[in-house]
mmCIF file of C-alpha atoms in Angstrom:
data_model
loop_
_atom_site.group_PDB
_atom_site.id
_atom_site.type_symbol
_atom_site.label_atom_id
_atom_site.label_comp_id
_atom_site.label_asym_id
_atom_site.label_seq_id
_atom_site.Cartn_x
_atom_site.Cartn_y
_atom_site.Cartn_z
ATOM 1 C CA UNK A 919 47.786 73.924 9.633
ATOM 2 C CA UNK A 920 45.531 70.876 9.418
ATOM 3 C CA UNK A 921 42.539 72.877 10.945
ATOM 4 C CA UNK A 922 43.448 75.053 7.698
ATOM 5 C CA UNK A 923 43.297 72.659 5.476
ATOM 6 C CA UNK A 924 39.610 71.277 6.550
ATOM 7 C CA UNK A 925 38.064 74.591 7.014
ATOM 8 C CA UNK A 926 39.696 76.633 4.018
ATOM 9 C CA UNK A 927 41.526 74.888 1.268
ATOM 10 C CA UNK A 928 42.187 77.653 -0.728
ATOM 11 C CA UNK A 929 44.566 79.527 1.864
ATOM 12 C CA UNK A 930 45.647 76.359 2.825
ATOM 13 C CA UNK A 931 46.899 75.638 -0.834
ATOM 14 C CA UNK A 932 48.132 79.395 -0.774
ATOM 15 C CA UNK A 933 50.063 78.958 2.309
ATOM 16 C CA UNK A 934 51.435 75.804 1.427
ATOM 17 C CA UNK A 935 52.948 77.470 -2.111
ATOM 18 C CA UNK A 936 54.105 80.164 0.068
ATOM 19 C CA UNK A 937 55.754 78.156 2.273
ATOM 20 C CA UNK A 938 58.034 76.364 -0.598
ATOM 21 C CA UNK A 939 58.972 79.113 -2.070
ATOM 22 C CA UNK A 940 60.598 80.798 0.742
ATOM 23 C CA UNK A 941 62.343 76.965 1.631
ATOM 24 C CA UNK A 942 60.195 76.874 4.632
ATOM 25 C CA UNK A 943 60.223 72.775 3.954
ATOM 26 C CA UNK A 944 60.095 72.125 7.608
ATOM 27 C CA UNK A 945 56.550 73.731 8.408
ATOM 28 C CA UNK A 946 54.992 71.662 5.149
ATOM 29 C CA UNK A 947 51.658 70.013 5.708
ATOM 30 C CA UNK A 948 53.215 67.430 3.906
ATOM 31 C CA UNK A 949 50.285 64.465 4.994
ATOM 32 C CA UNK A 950 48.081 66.148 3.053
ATOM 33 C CA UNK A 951 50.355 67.419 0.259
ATOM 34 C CA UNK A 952 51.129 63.726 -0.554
ATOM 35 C CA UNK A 953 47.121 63.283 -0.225
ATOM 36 C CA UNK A 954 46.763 66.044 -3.115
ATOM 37 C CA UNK A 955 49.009 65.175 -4.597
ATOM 38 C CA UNK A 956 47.706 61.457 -5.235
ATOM 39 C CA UNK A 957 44.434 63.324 -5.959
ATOM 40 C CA UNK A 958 45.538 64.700 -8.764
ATOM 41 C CA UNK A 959 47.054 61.617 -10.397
ATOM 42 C CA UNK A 960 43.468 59.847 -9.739
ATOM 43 C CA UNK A 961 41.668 62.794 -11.473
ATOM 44 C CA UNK A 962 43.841 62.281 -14.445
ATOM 45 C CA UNK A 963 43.337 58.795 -14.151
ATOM 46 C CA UNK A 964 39.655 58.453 -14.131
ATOM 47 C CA UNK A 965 39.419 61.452 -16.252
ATOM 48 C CA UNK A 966 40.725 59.162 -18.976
ATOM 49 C CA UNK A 967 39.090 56.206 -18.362
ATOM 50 C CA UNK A 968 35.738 58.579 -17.895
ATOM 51 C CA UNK A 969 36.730 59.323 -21.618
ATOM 52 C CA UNK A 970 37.255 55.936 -22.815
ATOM 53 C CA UNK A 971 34.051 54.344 -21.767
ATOM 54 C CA UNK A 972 32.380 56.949 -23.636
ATOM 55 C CA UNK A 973 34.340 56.006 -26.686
ATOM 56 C CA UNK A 974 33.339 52.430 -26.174
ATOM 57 C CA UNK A 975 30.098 52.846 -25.798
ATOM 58 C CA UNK A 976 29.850 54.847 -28.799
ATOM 59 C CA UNK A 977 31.525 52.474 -30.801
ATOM 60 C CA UNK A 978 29.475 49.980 -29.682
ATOM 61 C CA UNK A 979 26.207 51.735 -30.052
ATOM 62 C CA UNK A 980 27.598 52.273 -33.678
ATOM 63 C CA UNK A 981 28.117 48.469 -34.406
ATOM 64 C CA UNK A 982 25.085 47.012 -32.735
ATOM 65 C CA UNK A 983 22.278 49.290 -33.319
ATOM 66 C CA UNK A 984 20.718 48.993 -36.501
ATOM 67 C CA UNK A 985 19.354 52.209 -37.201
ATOM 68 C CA UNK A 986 22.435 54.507 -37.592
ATOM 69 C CA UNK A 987 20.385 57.036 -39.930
ATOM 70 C CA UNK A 988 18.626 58.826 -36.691
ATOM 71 C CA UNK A 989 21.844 59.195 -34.483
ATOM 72 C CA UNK A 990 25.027 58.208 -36.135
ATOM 73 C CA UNK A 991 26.204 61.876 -36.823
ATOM 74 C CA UNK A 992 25.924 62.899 -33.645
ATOM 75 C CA UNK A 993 28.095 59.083 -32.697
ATOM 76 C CA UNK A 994 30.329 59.749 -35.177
ATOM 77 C CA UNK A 995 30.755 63.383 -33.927
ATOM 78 C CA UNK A 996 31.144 61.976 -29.804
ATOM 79 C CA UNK A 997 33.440 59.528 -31.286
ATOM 80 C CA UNK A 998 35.788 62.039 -32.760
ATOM 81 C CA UNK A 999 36.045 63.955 -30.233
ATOM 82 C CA UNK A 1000 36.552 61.882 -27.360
ATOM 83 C CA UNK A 1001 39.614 60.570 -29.594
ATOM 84 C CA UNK A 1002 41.073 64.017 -29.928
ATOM 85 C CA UNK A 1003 40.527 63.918 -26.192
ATOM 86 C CA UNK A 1004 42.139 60.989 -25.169
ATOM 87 C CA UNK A 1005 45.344 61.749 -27.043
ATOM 88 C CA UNK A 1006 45.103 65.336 -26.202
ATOM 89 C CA UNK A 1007 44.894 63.868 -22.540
ATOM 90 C CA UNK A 1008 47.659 60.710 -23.390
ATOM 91 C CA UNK A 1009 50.457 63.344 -24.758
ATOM 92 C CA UNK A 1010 50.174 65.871 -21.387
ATOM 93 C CA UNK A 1011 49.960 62.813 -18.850
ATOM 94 C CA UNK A 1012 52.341 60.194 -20.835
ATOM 95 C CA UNK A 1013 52.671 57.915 -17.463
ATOM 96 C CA UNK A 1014 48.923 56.859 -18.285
ATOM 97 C CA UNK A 1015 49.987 55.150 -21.042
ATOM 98 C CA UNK A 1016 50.883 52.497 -18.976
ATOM 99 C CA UNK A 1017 47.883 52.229 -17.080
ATOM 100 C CA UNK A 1018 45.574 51.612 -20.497
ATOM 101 C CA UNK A 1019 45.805 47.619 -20.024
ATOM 102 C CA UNK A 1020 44.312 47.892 -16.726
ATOM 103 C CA UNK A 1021 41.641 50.581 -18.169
ATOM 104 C CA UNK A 1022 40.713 49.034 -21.206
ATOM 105 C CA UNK A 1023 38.644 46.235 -19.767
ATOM 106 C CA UNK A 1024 37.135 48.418 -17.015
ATOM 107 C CA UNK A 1025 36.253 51.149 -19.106
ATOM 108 C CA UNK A 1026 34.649 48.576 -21.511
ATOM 109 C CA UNK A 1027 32.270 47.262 -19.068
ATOM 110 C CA UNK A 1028 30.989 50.363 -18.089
ATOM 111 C CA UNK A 1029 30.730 51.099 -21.511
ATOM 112 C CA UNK A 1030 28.534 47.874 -21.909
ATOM 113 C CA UNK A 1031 26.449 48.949 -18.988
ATOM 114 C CA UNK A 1032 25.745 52.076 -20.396
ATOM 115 C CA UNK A 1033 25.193 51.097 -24.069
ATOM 116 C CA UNK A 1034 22.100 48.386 -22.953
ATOM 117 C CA UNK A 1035 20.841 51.779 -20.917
ATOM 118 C CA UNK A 1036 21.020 53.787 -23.483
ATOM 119 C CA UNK A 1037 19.575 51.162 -26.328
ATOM 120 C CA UNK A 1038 17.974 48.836 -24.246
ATOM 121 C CA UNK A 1039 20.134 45.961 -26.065
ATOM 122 C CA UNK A 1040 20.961 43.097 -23.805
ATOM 123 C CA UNK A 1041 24.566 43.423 -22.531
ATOM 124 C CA UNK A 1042 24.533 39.711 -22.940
ATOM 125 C CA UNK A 1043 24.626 40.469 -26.951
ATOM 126 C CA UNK A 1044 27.963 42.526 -26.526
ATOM 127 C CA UNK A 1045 31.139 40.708 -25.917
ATOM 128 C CA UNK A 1046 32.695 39.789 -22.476
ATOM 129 C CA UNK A 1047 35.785 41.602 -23.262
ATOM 130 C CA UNK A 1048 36.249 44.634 -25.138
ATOM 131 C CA UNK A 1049 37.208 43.087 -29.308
ATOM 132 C CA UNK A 1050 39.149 46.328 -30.166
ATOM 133 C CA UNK A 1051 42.547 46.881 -29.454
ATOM 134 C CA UNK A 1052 43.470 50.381 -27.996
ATOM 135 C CA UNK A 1053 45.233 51.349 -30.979
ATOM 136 C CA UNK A 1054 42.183 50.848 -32.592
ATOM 137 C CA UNK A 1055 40.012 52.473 -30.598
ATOM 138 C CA UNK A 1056 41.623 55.645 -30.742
ATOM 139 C CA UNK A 1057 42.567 55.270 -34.574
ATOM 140 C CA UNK A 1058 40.469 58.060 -36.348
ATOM 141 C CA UNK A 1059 39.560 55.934 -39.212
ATOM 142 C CA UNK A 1060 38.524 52.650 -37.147
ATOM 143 C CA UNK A 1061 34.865 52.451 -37.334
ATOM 144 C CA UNK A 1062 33.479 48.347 -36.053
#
């Protein structure tokens, strides 16, 4: 069964469904159905946090670059939608919720990072820690 699982994951997955629905519980590859099953809690996880550090960023690029005229449609545009996103994403996986402390201040430094890469600003002229609340973040009329 393990051999299955390195070499084909698909049948493995198939088998494994296959197996639970006929109460086969016993015969489980459960090791590595707790390892998926992780896996897809961490995709959801980082998925979201993926999202919010593009939100960041764009809000930051929107308060710190001067010349909004060339780019700030296409800001405000990345802006709304990784909001619909992130509550799209927030209402089908409500236990992240509770993980947005502990993402807010990791998703803002990458979002720091990548705002002085995109804009060459110094990431020295951006806060230390992200100014916005989440609730404001995500708020669909909160521009900085």
């Amino acid at each position: 069964m393990k051999d299955l699982y390195q070499t084909d994951f698909y049948s493995w997955t198939q088998q494994q469904a296959e197996q639970i629905r006929s109460g086969r519980i016993a015969e489980l590859d459960l090791h590595n159905l707790l390892e998926e099953i992780e896996g897809m809690g961490r995709s959801d996880y980082r998925a979201l946090q993926s999202r919010l550090t593009v939100l960041l960023m764009h809000l930051l690029k929107w308060q710190y670059q001067p010349d909004k005229q060339l780019t700030g449609h296409s800001w405000e545009s990345t802006i709304k939608e990784q909001r619909k996103q992130i509550r799209r994403q927030l209402r089908a996986n409500v236990g992240l919720k509770s993980k947005i402390p502990e993402m807010l201040p990791l998703a803002y430094g990458d979002a720091v990072e990548d705002a002085h890469d995109e804009t060459g600003i110094p990431a020295s002229s951006f806060p230390n820690l992200c100014p916005w609340r989440f609730e404001e973040v995500v708020d669909a009329n909160f521009k900085p």
